[in-house]
mmCIF file of C-alpha atoms in Angstrom:
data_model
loop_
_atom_site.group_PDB
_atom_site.id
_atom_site.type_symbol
_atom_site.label_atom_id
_atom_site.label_comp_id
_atom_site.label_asym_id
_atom_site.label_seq_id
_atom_site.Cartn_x
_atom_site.Cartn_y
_atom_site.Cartn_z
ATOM 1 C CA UNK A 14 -43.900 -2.304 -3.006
ATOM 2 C CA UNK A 15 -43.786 -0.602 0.461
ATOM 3 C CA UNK A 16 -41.302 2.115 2.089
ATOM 4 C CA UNK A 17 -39.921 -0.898 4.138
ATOM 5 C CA UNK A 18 -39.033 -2.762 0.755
ATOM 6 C CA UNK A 19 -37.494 -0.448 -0.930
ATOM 7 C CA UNK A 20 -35.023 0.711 1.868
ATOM 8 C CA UNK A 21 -33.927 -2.717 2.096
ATOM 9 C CA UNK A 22 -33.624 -3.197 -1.802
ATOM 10 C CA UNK A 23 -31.661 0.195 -1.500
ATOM 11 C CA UNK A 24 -29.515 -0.711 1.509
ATOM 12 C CA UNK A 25 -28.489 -4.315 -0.730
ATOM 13 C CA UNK A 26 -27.777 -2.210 -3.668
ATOM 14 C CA UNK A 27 -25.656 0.631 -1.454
ATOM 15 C CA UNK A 28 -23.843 -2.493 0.275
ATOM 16 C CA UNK A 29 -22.693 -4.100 -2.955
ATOM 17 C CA UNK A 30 -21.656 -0.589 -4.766
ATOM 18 C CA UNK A 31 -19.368 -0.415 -2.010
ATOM 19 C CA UNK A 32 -17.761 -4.142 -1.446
ATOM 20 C CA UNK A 33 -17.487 -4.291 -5.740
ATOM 21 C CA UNK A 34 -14.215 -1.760 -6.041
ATOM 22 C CA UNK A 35 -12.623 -3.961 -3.045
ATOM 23 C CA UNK A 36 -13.530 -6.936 -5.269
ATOM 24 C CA UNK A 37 -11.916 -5.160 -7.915
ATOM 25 C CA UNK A 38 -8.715 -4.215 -6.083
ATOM 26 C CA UNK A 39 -7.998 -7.272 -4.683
ATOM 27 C CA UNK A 40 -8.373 -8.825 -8.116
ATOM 28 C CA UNK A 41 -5.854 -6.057 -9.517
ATOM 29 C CA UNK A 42 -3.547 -6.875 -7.455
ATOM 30 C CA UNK A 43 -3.477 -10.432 -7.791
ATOM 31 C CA UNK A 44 -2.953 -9.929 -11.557
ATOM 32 C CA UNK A 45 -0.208 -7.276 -10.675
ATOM 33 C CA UNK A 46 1.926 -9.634 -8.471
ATOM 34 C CA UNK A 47 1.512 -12.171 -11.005
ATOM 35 C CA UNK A 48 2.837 -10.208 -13.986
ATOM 36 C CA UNK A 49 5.500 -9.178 -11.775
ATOM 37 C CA UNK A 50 6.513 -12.913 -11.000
ATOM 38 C CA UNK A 51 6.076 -13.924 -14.497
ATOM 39 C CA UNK A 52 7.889 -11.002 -16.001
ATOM 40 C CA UNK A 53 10.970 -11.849 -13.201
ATOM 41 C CA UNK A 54 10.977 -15.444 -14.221
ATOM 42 C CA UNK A 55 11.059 -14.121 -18.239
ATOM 43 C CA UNK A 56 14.065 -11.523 -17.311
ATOM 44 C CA UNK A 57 15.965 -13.946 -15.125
ATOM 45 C CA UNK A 58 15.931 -16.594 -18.005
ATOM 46 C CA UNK A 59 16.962 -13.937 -20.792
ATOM 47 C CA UNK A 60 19.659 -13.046 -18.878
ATOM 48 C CA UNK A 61 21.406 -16.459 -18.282
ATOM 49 C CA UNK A 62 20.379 -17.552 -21.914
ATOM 50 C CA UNK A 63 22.252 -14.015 -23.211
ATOM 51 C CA UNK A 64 25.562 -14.958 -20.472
ATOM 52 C CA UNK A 65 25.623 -18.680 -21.889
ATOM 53 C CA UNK A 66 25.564 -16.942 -25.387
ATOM 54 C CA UNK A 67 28.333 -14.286 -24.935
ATOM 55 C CA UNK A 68 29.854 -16.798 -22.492
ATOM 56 C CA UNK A 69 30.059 -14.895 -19.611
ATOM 57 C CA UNK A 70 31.102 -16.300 -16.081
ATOM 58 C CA UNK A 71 28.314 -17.243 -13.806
ATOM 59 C CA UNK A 72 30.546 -15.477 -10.932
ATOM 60 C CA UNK A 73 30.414 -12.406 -12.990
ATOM 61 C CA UNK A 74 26.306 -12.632 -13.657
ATOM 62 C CA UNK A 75 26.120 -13.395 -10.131
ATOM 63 C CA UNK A 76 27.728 -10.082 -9.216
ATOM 64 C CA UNK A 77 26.051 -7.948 -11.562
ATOM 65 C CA UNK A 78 22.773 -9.483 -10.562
ATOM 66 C CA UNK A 79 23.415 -8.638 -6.768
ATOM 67 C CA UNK A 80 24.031 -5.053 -7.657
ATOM 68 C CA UNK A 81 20.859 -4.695 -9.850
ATOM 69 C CA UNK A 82 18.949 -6.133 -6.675
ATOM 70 C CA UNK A 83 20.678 -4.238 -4.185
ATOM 71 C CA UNK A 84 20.173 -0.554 -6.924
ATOM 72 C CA UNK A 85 16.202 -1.773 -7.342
ATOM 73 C CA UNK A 86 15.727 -2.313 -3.365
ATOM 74 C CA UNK A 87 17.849 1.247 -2.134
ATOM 75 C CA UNK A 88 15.096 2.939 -4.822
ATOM 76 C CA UNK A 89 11.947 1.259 -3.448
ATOM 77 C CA UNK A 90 13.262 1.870 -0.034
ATOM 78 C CA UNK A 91 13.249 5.347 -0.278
ATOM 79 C CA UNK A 92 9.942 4.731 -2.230
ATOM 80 C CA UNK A 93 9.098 3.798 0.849
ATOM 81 C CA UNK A 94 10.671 6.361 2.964
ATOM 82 C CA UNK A 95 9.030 9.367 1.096
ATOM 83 C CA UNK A 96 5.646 8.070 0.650
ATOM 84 C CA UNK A 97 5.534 7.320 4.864
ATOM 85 C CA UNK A 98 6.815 11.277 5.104
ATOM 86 C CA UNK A 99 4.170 12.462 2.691
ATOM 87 C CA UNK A 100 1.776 10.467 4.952
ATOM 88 C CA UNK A 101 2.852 11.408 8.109
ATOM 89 C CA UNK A 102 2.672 15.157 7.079
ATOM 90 C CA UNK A 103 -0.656 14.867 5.551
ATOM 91 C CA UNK A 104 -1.826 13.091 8.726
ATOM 92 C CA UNK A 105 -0.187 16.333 10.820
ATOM 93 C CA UNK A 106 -1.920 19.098 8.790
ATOM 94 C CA UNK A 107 -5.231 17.287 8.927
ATOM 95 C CA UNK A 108 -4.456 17.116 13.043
ATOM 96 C CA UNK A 109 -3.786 20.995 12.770
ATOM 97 C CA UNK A 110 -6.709 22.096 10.936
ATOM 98 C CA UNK A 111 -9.070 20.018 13.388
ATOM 99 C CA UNK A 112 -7.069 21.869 16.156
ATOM 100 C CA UNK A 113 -7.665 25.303 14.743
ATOM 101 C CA UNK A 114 -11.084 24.523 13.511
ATOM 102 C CA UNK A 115 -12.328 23.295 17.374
ATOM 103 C CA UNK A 116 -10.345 26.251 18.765
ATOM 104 C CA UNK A 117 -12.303 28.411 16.579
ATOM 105 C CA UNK A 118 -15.841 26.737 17.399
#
């Protein structure tokens, strides 16, 4: 086997190391949003079978249901918020050092 040959066979080997944790990821997250689907489906249909057993009023499910939503979505909103703060001031010190480290060069 020649140089030539064995860059290449190292260059395929380098190329697929890197592509196989997107592989991975994408897979991940496929099973993620699944369980999460699944597991709403599951919750949603405990909770009507638990109202029709206590016989509660749909109105009144209905109402406590909106306020779960609206308590989840104000949490992973400022999930949101705070992780797009952390970013942006990561993104500004890493700006600052290259500043100071071309002023100093």
């Amino acid at each position: 086997m020649d140089s030539s040959d064995k860059l290449k066979r190292a260059e395929a080997i380098r190329e697929r190391l890197q592509s196989a944790p997107t592989r991975r990821r994408v897979r991940s997250h496929a099973r993620l949003t699944r369980t999460i689907l699944l597991g709403t489906v599951a919750v949603a249909l405990a909770i009507a079978w638990l109202a029709d057993a206590y016989e509660v009023e749909t109105a009144d499910l209905l109402s406590a249901l909106t306020v779960s939503f609206g308590v989840v979505a104000i949490f992973a909103a400022l999930a949101l918020l705070g992780g797009l703060l952390l970013g942006l001031g990561r993104s500004l010190l890493a700006r600052r050092r290259r500043a100071r480290r071309a002023g100093k060069d």
